[in-house]
Amino acid sequence: AIAVSTDGKLVASAAKGKRPMIHIWEANTAQPIIFLPYLHRQGVTSLQFSADRKMLLSVGADEDHSIGIWISHTGMWHDGKLLAWNRGDVNPVLFASFYMTQIKDMSLLFASGGRYHVKFWTLDGNTINPIYAEYNKTIKIGTLLCGVSISRKFVTGSTVGHLYIWKGRTLDRMIRAHERSITSIKAVTSSSNPTLGTVITASREGTVKLWTFDFEHIKTFSLSDADI
């Protein structure tokens, strides 16, 4: 797994192994800053920096599919340490992504998802606690491969080509976006207006699509049309 901070200056990476270590290093010089203490086992499947780069999310490949939150109060990561961790789910956790939104009297810090589940998490001191998503159980969520926060909403991509759009932890709507699995999703925010921007989704069928933040389709690119 690998992650780059939003300013492009920091990189976090981890490899497979019985006791994988997360390395944080400078992107411009490739010089290591810190090796974070052991937490996960077997491997690390997902990493993500927060927007202010003071926190890092990690997901382990162990039987508990453990999720860790690491913190650097300075944002420089020389002082990086583990803030909290918990078991992710009995099913494989395939992603964890910062959310940072408020619902009623709760602050949601991040969301995670994977096979047959999606969860929203709160931080209480040195403890992270999961809250299950709310949706009509006649809807078969299936397996979710990716997720991202978009203008106070959270969007997940599924193996059947659907985008699920969540407000708080409640499913607001779903969109048939691709014919096959949505393997990646990213939001690019407008520098002048944080509520505007472009959403990029990529699918196993070999297409990349651009959407508005309201999920109006803009353009489709087919990788089969690209020059080799």
XYZ file of N, CA and C in Angstrom:
684
model
N 0.850 -1.194 0.000
C 0.000 0.000 0.000
C 0.880 1.237 0.000
N 0.343 2.301 -0.594
C 1.091 3.558 -0.651
C 0.100 4.723 -0.616
N 0.505 5.830 -0.014
C -0.334 7.030 0.046
C 0.559 8.252 -0.054
N 0.044 9.304 -0.689
C 0.758 10.566 -0.822
C -0.099 11.662 -0.197
N 0.512 12.549 0.561
C -0.230 13.660 1.169
C -0.729 14.600 0.080
N -1.767 15.372 0.395
C -2.400 16.231 -0.612
C -1.444 17.288 -1.159
N -0.438 17.690 -0.379
C 0.535 18.670 -0.874
C 1.679 18.007 -1.636
N 1.650 16.676 -1.722
C 2.649 15.954 -2.492
C 4.019 15.844 -1.839
N 4.137 16.224 -0.567
C 5.451 16.258 0.074
C 5.771 15.022 0.912
N 4.739 14.289 1.340
C 4.956 13.122 2.184
C 4.406 11.866 1.523
N 5.077 10.759 1.756
C 4.632 9.464 1.262
C 4.634 8.475 2.412
N 3.590 7.652 2.492
C 3.546 6.525 3.433
C 3.479 5.249 2.611
N 4.231 4.241 3.008
C 4.233 2.980 2.274
C 4.418 1.821 3.238
N 3.952 0.645 2.815
C 4.102 -0.565 3.613
C 4.089 -1.765 2.690
N 4.815 -2.811 3.058
C 4.918 -4.014 2.239
C 4.279 -5.199 2.954
N 4.133 -6.305 2.213
C 3.644 -7.534 2.829
C 4.701 -8.094 3.784
N 4.246 -8.870 4.759
C 5.166 -9.479 5.710
C 4.433 -9.831 6.987
N 5.007 -10.693 7.800
C 4.349 -11.109 9.037
C 4.099 -9.930 9.955
N 5.057 -9.010 10.046
C 4.887 -7.793 10.858
C 5.272 -6.589 10.010
N 4.376 -6.140 9.151
C 4.721 -5.034 8.244
C 4.923 -3.720 8.992
N 5.894 -2.974 8.560
C 6.182 -1.660 9.141
C 5.775 -0.574 8.145
N 5.140 0.466 8.643
C 4.758 1.599 7.803
C 5.897 2.614 7.811
N 6.368 2.958 6.629
C 7.432 3.938 6.472
C 6.821 5.259 6.013
N 7.279 6.357 6.586
C 6.909 7.687 6.097
C 8.185 8.389 5.674
N 8.164 8.951 4.469
C 9.371 9.541 3.920
C 9.050 10.776 3.092
N 10.080 11.551 2.822
C 9.934 12.773 2.028
C 9.875 12.412 0.548
N 8.868 12.957 -0.150
C 8.679 12.601 -1.553
C 9.800 13.160 -2.438
N 10.275 14.364 -2.131
C 11.255 15.015 -3.010
C 12.655 14.415 -2.894
N 12.990 13.938 -1.709
C 14.347 13.436 -1.485
C 14.401 11.923 -1.288
N 13.225 11.288 -1.061
C 13.150 9.849 -0.763
C 13.872 9.496 0.540
N 14.061 10.482 1.410
C 14.696 10.226 2.703
C 13.646 9.815 3.731
N 13.893 8.734 4.493
C 12.920 8.299 5.500
C 12.809 9.302 6.646
N 11.578 9.485 7.114
C 11.321 10.372 8.258
C 11.141 9.553 9.525
N 10.307 8.490 9.437
C 10.014 7.674 10.616
C 9.508 6.312 10.182
N 9.791 5.297 10.979
C 9.186 3.983 10.840
C 8.181 3.844 11.978
N 6.908 3.717 11.638
C 5.872 3.656 12.673
C 5.888 2.298 13.358
N 5.525 2.234 14.646
C 5.572 0.972 15.401
C 4.711 -0.111 14.758
N 5.047 -1.362 15.061
C 4.276 -2.482 14.531
C 2.840 -2.454 15.057
N 1.888 -2.664 14.160
C 0.485 -2.790 14.543
C -0.163 -3.946 13.794
N -0.094 -3.928 12.477
C -0.782 -4.914 11.652
C 0.063 -6.180 11.471
N -0.606 -7.207 10.941
C 0.083 -8.457 10.594
C -0.239 -8.827 9.158
N 0.673 -9.565 8.544
C 0.524 -10.099 7.177
C 0.685 -9.051 6.078
N 0.274 -7.838 6.329
C 0.405 -6.803 5.308
C -0.457 -5.604 5.627
N -0.326 -4.563 4.834
C -1.156 -3.358 4.937
C -1.821 -3.162 3.583
N -3.141 -3.112 3.578
C -3.892 -3.088 2.316
C -4.334 -1.695 1.902
N -4.309 -0.732 2.826
C -4.791 0.609 2.490
C -4.130 1.635 3.402
N -3.750 2.774 2.826
C -3.183 3.898 3.569
C -3.788 5.191 3.033
N -4.023 6.170 3.917
C -4.482 7.485 3.465
C -4.143 8.554 4.483
N -3.565 9.675 4.008
C -3.330 10.842 4.841
C -4.609 11.670 4.935
N -4.780 12.368 6.060
C -5.838 13.373 6.164
C -5.435 14.592 5.345
N -6.398 15.486 5.074
C -6.135 16.658 4.227
C -5.048 17.551 4.812
N -4.973 17.645 6.151
C -3.945 18.486 6.780
C -2.668 17.703 7.058
N -2.624 16.445 6.618
C -1.510 15.485 6.727
C -1.075 15.202 8.170
N -1.913 15.543 9.141
C -1.574 15.277 10.534
C -2.042 13.911 11.013
N -2.859 13.226 10.212
C -3.310 11.884 10.557
C -3.124 10.951 9.368
N -2.980 9.664 9.685
C -2.822 8.636 8.665
C -3.703 7.447 9.033
N -4.452 6.953 8.053
C -5.285 5.759 8.224
C -4.562 4.562 7.644
N -4.623 3.420 8.337
C -4.034 2.193 7.800
C -4.972 1.023 8.050
N -5.010 0.082 7.094
C -5.830 -1.117 7.197
C -4.908 -2.333 7.059
N -5.037 -3.287 7.970
C -4.180 -4.457 7.957
C -4.798 -5.640 7.233
N -3.933 -6.581 6.837
C -4.369 -7.803 6.158
C -4.543 -8.962 7.141
N -4.505 -8.683 8.436
C -4.644 -9.716 9.461
C -6.086 -10.205 9.551
N -6.329 -11.231 10.350
C -7.664 -11.824 10.466
C -8.691 -10.838 11.000
N -8.253 -9.881 11.812
C -9.162 -8.868 12.361
C -9.393 -7.711 11.387
N -8.626 -7.679 10.280
C -8.703 -6.560 9.328
C -8.603 -5.232 10.093
N -7.585 -5.165 10.945
C -7.421 -4.053 11.877
C -7.272 -2.715 11.155
N -7.793 -1.680 11.805
C -7.701 -0.312 11.297
C -6.975 0.535 12.341
N -5.973 1.272 11.897
C -5.220 2.129 12.804
C -5.289 3.584 12.395
N -5.284 4.469 13.400
C -5.181 5.908 13.188
C -3.858 6.362 13.812
N -3.018 6.967 12.985
C -1.728 7.487 13.437
C -1.794 9.009 13.409
N -1.018 9.650 14.284
C -1.105 11.109 14.380
C 0.272 11.737 14.496
N 0.421 12.894 13.873
C 1.587 13.756 14.041
C 1.056 15.141 14.358
N 1.295 15.629 15.557
C 0.748 16.927 15.956
C 1.372 18.070 15.157
N 2.580 17.875 14.680
C 3.250 18.912 13.895
C 2.940 18.797 12.405
N 2.533 17.606 11.962
C 2.334 17.372 10.537
C 3.620 17.060 9.801
N 4.747 17.050 10.530
C 6.048 16.755 9.912
C 6.415 15.280 10.056
N 5.750 14.584 10.975
C 5.831 13.139 11.196
C 7.090 12.641 11.900
N 7.972 13.549 12.301
C 9.057 13.106 13.180
C 8.491 12.649 14.530
N 7.311 13.189 14.878
C 6.660 12.857 16.150
C 5.496 11.886 15.955
N 5.461 11.170 14.845
C 4.340 10.284 14.544
C 4.183 9.150 15.541
N 2.939 8.836 15.902
C 2.666 7.749 16.842
C 1.255 7.217 16.602
N 0.968 6.046 17.154
C -0.361 5.448 17.051
C -1.324 6.162 17.983
N -2.455 6.600 17.447
C -3.474 7.262 18.261
C -4.534 6.273 18.737
N -5.020 5.407 17.833
C -6.082 4.461 18.190
C -6.134 3.362 17.137
N -6.704 2.207 17.538
C -6.922 1.141 16.565
C -8.105 0.294 17.028
N -8.659 -0.490 16.098
C -9.765 -1.384 16.425
C -9.850 -2.453 15.342
N -10.609 -3.491 15.636
C -10.887 -4.499 14.619
C -11.799 -3.893 13.555
N -11.503 -4.162 12.292
C -12.271 -3.550 11.218
C -13.606 -4.223 10.979
N -13.581 -5.545 10.750
C -14.799 -6.297 10.491
C -14.419 -7.770 10.382
N -15.419 -8.655 10.464
C -15.149 -10.078 10.270
C -14.868 -10.365 8.798
N -15.406 -9.528 7.912
C -15.153 -9.640 6.485
C -13.976 -8.746 6.090
N -13.319 -9.042 4.965
C -12.187 -8.219 4.541
C -12.544 -6.738 4.389
N -11.690 -5.881 4.937
C -11.825 -4.428 4.776
C -10.917 -4.017 3.623
N -11.485 -3.449 2.582
C -10.731 -3.152 1.372
C -10.316 -1.686 1.259
N -10.917 -0.818 2.076
C -10.500 0.587 2.066
C -10.930 1.261 3.364
N -10.229 2.331 3.701
C -10.642 3.257 4.758
C -10.283 4.651 4.291
N -11.200 5.592 4.462
C -10.998 6.933 3.916
C -11.578 7.970 4.867
N -10.859 9.078 5.047
C -11.335 10.125 5.945
C -12.643 10.722 5.440
N -13.525 11.043 6.386
C -14.849 11.587 6.080
C -15.021 12.953 6.730
N -14.821 13.014 8.046
C -14.843 14.257 8.814
C -16.110 15.061 8.578
N -17.229 14.529 9.047
C -18.503 15.226 8.940
C -19.267 15.069 10.243
N -20.283 15.902 10.440
C -21.069 15.928 11.669
C -22.475 15.425 11.396
N -22.966 14.480 12.218
C -24.368 14.054 12.159
C -24.939 14.095 13.567
N -25.982 14.885 13.722
C -26.610 15.052 15.037
C -25.549 15.423 16.066
N -25.331 14.575 17.086
C -24.350 14.891 18.118
C -23.069 14.083 17.955
N -22.847 13.524 16.756
C -21.665 12.703 16.519
C -20.809 13.294 15.409
N -19.494 13.165 15.574
C -18.556 13.552 14.524
C -17.976 12.285 13.915
N -18.203 12.088 12.620
C -17.659 10.931 11.927
C -16.276 11.292 11.399
N -15.290 10.477 11.756
C -13.910 10.758 11.367
C -13.558 10.122 10.020
N -13.970 8.870 9.829
C -13.653 8.187 8.577
C -14.680 7.091 8.323
N -14.611 6.537 7.109
C -15.477 5.419 6.727
C -14.604 4.281 6.226
N -15.110 3.066 6.373
C -14.405 1.896 5.854
C -15.417 0.977 5.191
N -14.933 0.140 4.306
C -15.842 -0.779 3.638
C -15.083 -1.927 3.004
N -15.844 -2.895 2.514
C -15.243 -4.067 1.899
C -16.317 -5.061 1.542
N -16.047 -6.317 1.834
C -17.001 -7.363 1.488
C -18.243 -7.277 2.382
N -19.375 -7.000 1.783
C -20.694 -7.011 2.419
C -20.857 -5.990 3.545
N -20.080 -4.923 3.563
C -20.277 -3.972 4.664
C -19.710 -2.601 4.330
N -20.247 -1.591 5.033
C -19.671 -0.255 5.100
C -19.916 0.260 6.512
N -18.900 0.902 7.092
C -19.006 1.407 8.456
C -18.504 2.843 8.503
N -19.062 3.595 9.465
C -18.620 4.956 9.723
C -18.096 4.991 11.156
N -17.001 5.721 11.362
C -16.264 5.614 12.625
C -16.159 6.953 13.337
N -16.272 6.890 14.663
C -16.069 8.058 15.520
C -14.793 7.867 16.327
N -14.216 8.972 16.761
C -13.018 8.951 17.610
C -13.379 9.499 18.973
N -13.125 8.702 20.017
C -13.385 9.099 21.394
C -12.104 8.898 22.190
N -11.347 9.996 22.359
C -10.065 9.881 23.043
C -9.098 9.041 22.232
N -8.717 7.869 22.783
C -7.821 6.950 22.091
C -8.564 5.717 21.593
N -9.861 5.879 21.306
C -10.678 4.754 20.851
C -11.448 5.149 19.599
N -11.452 4.268 18.603
C -12.307 4.469 17.430
C -13.437 3.448 17.495
N -14.649 3.929 17.263
C -15.838 3.085 17.390
C -16.631 3.075 16.096
N -17.063 1.881 15.638
C -17.805 1.805 14.372
C -19.296 2.051 14.548
N -19.908 2.656 13.525
C -21.353 2.818 13.446
C -21.777 2.271 12.092
N -22.750 1.364 12.108
C -23.164 0.756 10.840
C -23.985 1.730 10.006
N -23.913 1.541 8.704
C -24.658 2.373 7.768
C -26.146 2.079 7.858
N -26.956 3.081 7.501
C -28.411 2.930 7.468
C -28.890 2.916 6.023
N -29.588 1.848 5.647
C -30.153 1.761 4.296
C -31.214 0.683 4.269
N -32.045 0.711 3.245
C -33.095 -0.289 3.066
C -32.452 -1.655 2.825
N -32.763 -2.614 3.677
C -32.099 -3.910 3.602
C -32.484 -4.719 2.370
N -33.466 -4.253 1.614
C -33.773 -4.928 0.349
C -32.707 -4.616 -0.706
N -31.901 -3.574 -0.437
C -30.797 -3.220 -1.335
C -29.596 -4.088 -0.976
N -29.059 -4.777 -1.945
C -27.896 -5.626 -1.727
C -26.630 -4.821 -2.022
N -25.978 -4.391 -0.951
C -24.776 -3.574 -1.105
C -23.644 -4.371 -1.756
N -23.503 -5.634 -1.400
C -22.445 -6.461 -1.971
C -21.075 -6.045 -1.472
N -20.085 -6.124 -2.328
C -18.710 -5.786 -1.959
C -18.348 -4.404 -2.477
N -17.794 -3.581 -1.591
C -17.366 -2.230 -1.930
C -15.844 -2.203 -2.025
N -15.332 -1.631 -3.102
C -13.897 -1.661 -3.360
C -13.191 -0.358 -3.041
N -13.926 0.762 -2.994
C -13.282 2.057 -2.808
C -14.288 3.061 -2.263
N -13.787 4.143 -1.696
C -14.661 5.176 -1.165
C -13.913 6.478 -0.983
N -14.665 7.593 -1.046
C -14.040 8.899 -0.893
C -15.079 9.897 -0.383
N -14.608 10.883 0.369
C -15.465 11.963 0.855
C -15.579 13.036 -0.219
N -16.824 13.473 -0.488
C -17.064 14.483 -1.519
C -18.079 15.495 -0.996
N -17.609 16.683 -0.638
C -18.496 17.786 -0.268
C -19.604 17.356 0.707
N -19.213 16.905 1.894
C -20.106 16.501 2.981
C -20.875 15.209 2.693
N -20.523 14.542 1.622
C -21.097 13.229 1.325
C -19.963 12.216 1.268
N -20.321 10.943 1.338
C -19.330 9.890 1.160
C -19.815 8.976 0.051
N -18.933 8.641 -0.876
C -19.308 7.862 -2.049
C -18.478 6.590 -2.099
N -19.154 5.447 -2.310
C -18.470 4.165 -2.403
C -18.747 3.532 -3.757
N -17.764 2.780 -4.253
C -17.892 2.081 -5.530
C -17.945 0.585 -5.314
N -18.818 -0.115 -6.048
C -19.073 -1.530 -5.802
C -18.597 -2.413 -6.949
N -18.625 -3.721 -6.710
C -18.207 -4.696 -7.718
C -19.224 -4.840 -8.844
N -20.436 -4.318 -8.670
C -21.455 -4.432 -9.716
C -21.592 -3.138 -10.518
N -20.698 -2.179 -10.285
C -20.708 -0.944 -11.062
C -21.560 0.167 -10.511
N -22.076 -0.001 -9.287
C -22.895 1.036 -8.677
C -22.052 1.981 -7.826
N -22.429 3.259 -7.834
C -21.947 4.220 -6.858
C -23.025 4.408 -5.807
N -22.645 4.267 -4.529
C -23.570 4.500 -3.422
C -23.187 5.819 -2.762
N -24.153 6.728 -2.658
C -23.904 8.064 -2.124
C -24.549 8.169 -0.754
N -23.731 8.456 0.262
C -24.169 8.487 1.659
C -24.172 9.911 2.174
N -25.226 10.278 2.905
C -25.278 11.526 3.653
C -25.225 11.163 5.127
N -24.178 11.625 5.803
C -23.954 11.103 7.145
C -23.629 9.629 7.022
N -24.448 8.774 7.637
C -24.279 7.325 7.480
C -25.490 6.696 6.794
N -26.345 7.538 6.208
C -27.574 7.065 5.568
C -27.420 7.082 4.053
N -27.835 5.989 3.402
C -27.769 5.922 1.952
C -28.768 6.897 1.345
N -28.268 7.844 0.542
C -29.114 8.849 -0.087
C -29.617 8.364 -1.445
N -28.732 7.809 -2.237
C -29.116 7.279 -3.550
C -27.988 6.430 -4.100
N -28.307 5.711 -5.177
C -27.273 4.941 -5.864
C -27.395 5.171 -7.360
N -26.255 5.069 -8.048
C -26.167 5.362 -9.468
C -25.510 4.188 -10.171
N -26.088 3.778 -11.295
C -25.433 2.788 -12.142
C -24.386 3.518 -12.965
N -23.120 3.440 -12.548
C -22.071 4.262 -13.143
C -21.232 3.516 -14.172
N -20.995 2.217 -13.934
C -20.150 1.418 -14.822
C -20.777 0.042 -15.024
N -20.277 -0.670 -16.029
C -20.772 -2.009 -16.307
C -20.136 -3.065 -15.413
N -18.914 -2.786 -14.956
C -18.202 -3.748 -14.111
C -17.695 -3.046 -12.852
N -16.844 -3.725 -12.095
C -16.389 -3.237 -10.793
C -15.774 -1.840 -10.875
N -16.158 -0.988 -9.924
C -15.530 0.331 -9.784
C -14.343 0.151 -8.842
N -13.152 0.222 -9.411
C -11.946 -0.107 -8.661
C -11.284 1.101 -8.019
N -11.643 2.309 -8.469
C -10.988 3.502 -7.939
C -11.903 4.710 -8.079
N -11.833 5.602 -7.104
C -12.624 6.833 -7.143
C -11.827 7.943 -6.470
N -11.888 9.137 -7.069
C -11.131 10.272 -6.524
C -11.928 11.549 -6.745
N -11.814 12.475 -5.803
C -12.470 13.780 -5.919
C -11.416 14.867 -6.033
N -11.592 15.764 -7.014
C -10.703 16.907 -7.198
C -11.525 18.167 -6.950
N -11.222 18.866 -5.860
C -12.017 20.020 -5.431
C -11.555 21.291 -6.117
N -12.517 22.143 -6.453
C -12.203 23.440 -7.040
C -11.469 24.307 -6.018
N -10.418 24.988 -6.446
C -9.631 25.831 -5.534
C -10.418 27.038 -5.053
N -11.412 27.473 -5.841
C -12.176 28.663 -5.491
C -13.438 28.354 -4.699
N -13.967 27.110 -4.835
C -15.210 26.738 -4.166
C -15.143 25.263 -3.766
N -15.018 24.964 -2.455
C -14.857 23.570 -2.013
C -16.077 22.685 -2.257
N -17.222 23.297 -2.583
C -18.418 22.489 -2.856
C -18.494 22.080 -4.329
N -17.560 22.584 -5.135
C -17.542 22.261 -6.557
C -16.269 21.491 -6.898
N -16.355 20.695 -7.941
C -15.180 19.959 -8.368
C -15.553 18.830 -9.304
N -14.635 17.906 -9.488
C -14.822 16.793 -10.404
C -14.573 15.481 -9.671
N -15.426 14.506 -9.944
C -15.246 13.153 -9.416
C -14.767 12.272 -10.563
N -13.748 11.473 -10.299
C -13.194 10.566 -11.304
C -13.409 9.132 -10.829
N -14.027 8.300 -11.665
C -14.200 6.884 -11.339
C -13.540 6.036 -12.418
N -12.987 4.903 -12.019
C -12.349 3.987 -12.957
C -12.903 2.590 -12.728
N -13.081 1.850 -13.827
C -13.741 0.560 -13.747
C -12.913 -0.542 -14.394
N -13.235 -1.760 -14.005
C -12.532 -2.924 -14.524
C -12.781 -3.139 -16.023
N -13.847 -2.551 -16.562
C -14.111 -2.710 -18.000
C -13.159 -1.868 -18.847
N -12.346 -1.020 -18.169
C -11.364 -0.211 -18.892
C -11.830 1.173 -19.234
N -12.772 1.720 -18.468
C -13.235 3.086 -18.704
C -12.962 3.969 -17.495
N -12.710 5.233 -17.768
C -12.572 6.268 -16.746
C -13.638 7.311 -17.033
N -14.416 7.684 -16.002
C -15.496 8.653 -16.194
C -15.307 9.861 -15.283
N -15.713 11.005 -15.812
C -15.705 12.250 -15.045
C -17.143 12.639 -14.721
N -17.358 13.119 -13.468
C -18.676 13.510 -12.989
C -18.570 14.841 -12.254
N -19.681 15.578 -12.181
C -19.754 16.725 -11.287
C -19.948 16.213 -9.863
N -19.857 17.118 -8.894
C -20.090 16.733 -7.496
C -21.545 16.316 -7.259
N -22.447 16.673 -8.171
C -23.848 16.226 -8.095
C -24.075 14.963 -8.919
N -22.982 14.396 -9.426
C -22.982 13.155 -10.199
C -23.784 13.248 -11.497
N -23.558 14.369 -12.173
C -23.968 14.490 -13.567
C -22.764 14.101 -14.420
N -22.996 13.209 -15.376
C -21.893 12.697 -16.187
C -21.308 13.780 -17.087
N -19.965 13.860 -17.123
C -19.281 14.857 -17.949
C -18.662 14.208 -19.185
N -17.859 13.176 -18.962
C -17.122 12.594 -20.074
C -16.665 11.187 -19.725
N -16.499 10.340 -20.755
C -16.002 8.978 -20.582
C -14.759 8.777 -21.444
N -13.737 8.170 -20.855
C -12.532 7.801 -21.582
C -12.436 6.278 -21.597
N -12.149 5.699 -22.754
C -11.955 4.264 -22.856
C -10.473 3.971 -23.041
N -9.909 3.182 -22.145
C -8.486 2.883 -22.236
C -8.158 2.047 -23.460
N -9.161 1.344 -24.003
C -8.908 0.557 -25.219
C -8.629 1.443 -26.428
N -9.021 2.734 -26.336
C -8.774 3.665 -27.425
C -7.420 4.347 -27.314
N -6.726 4.125 -26.202
C -5.451 4.815 -25.966
C -4.333 4.176 -26.790
N -3.378 4.996 -27.189
C -2.209 4.477 -27.900
C -1.357 3.655 -26.932
N -0.839 2.546 -27.414
C 0.028 1.709 -26.575
C 1.423 2.331 -26.553
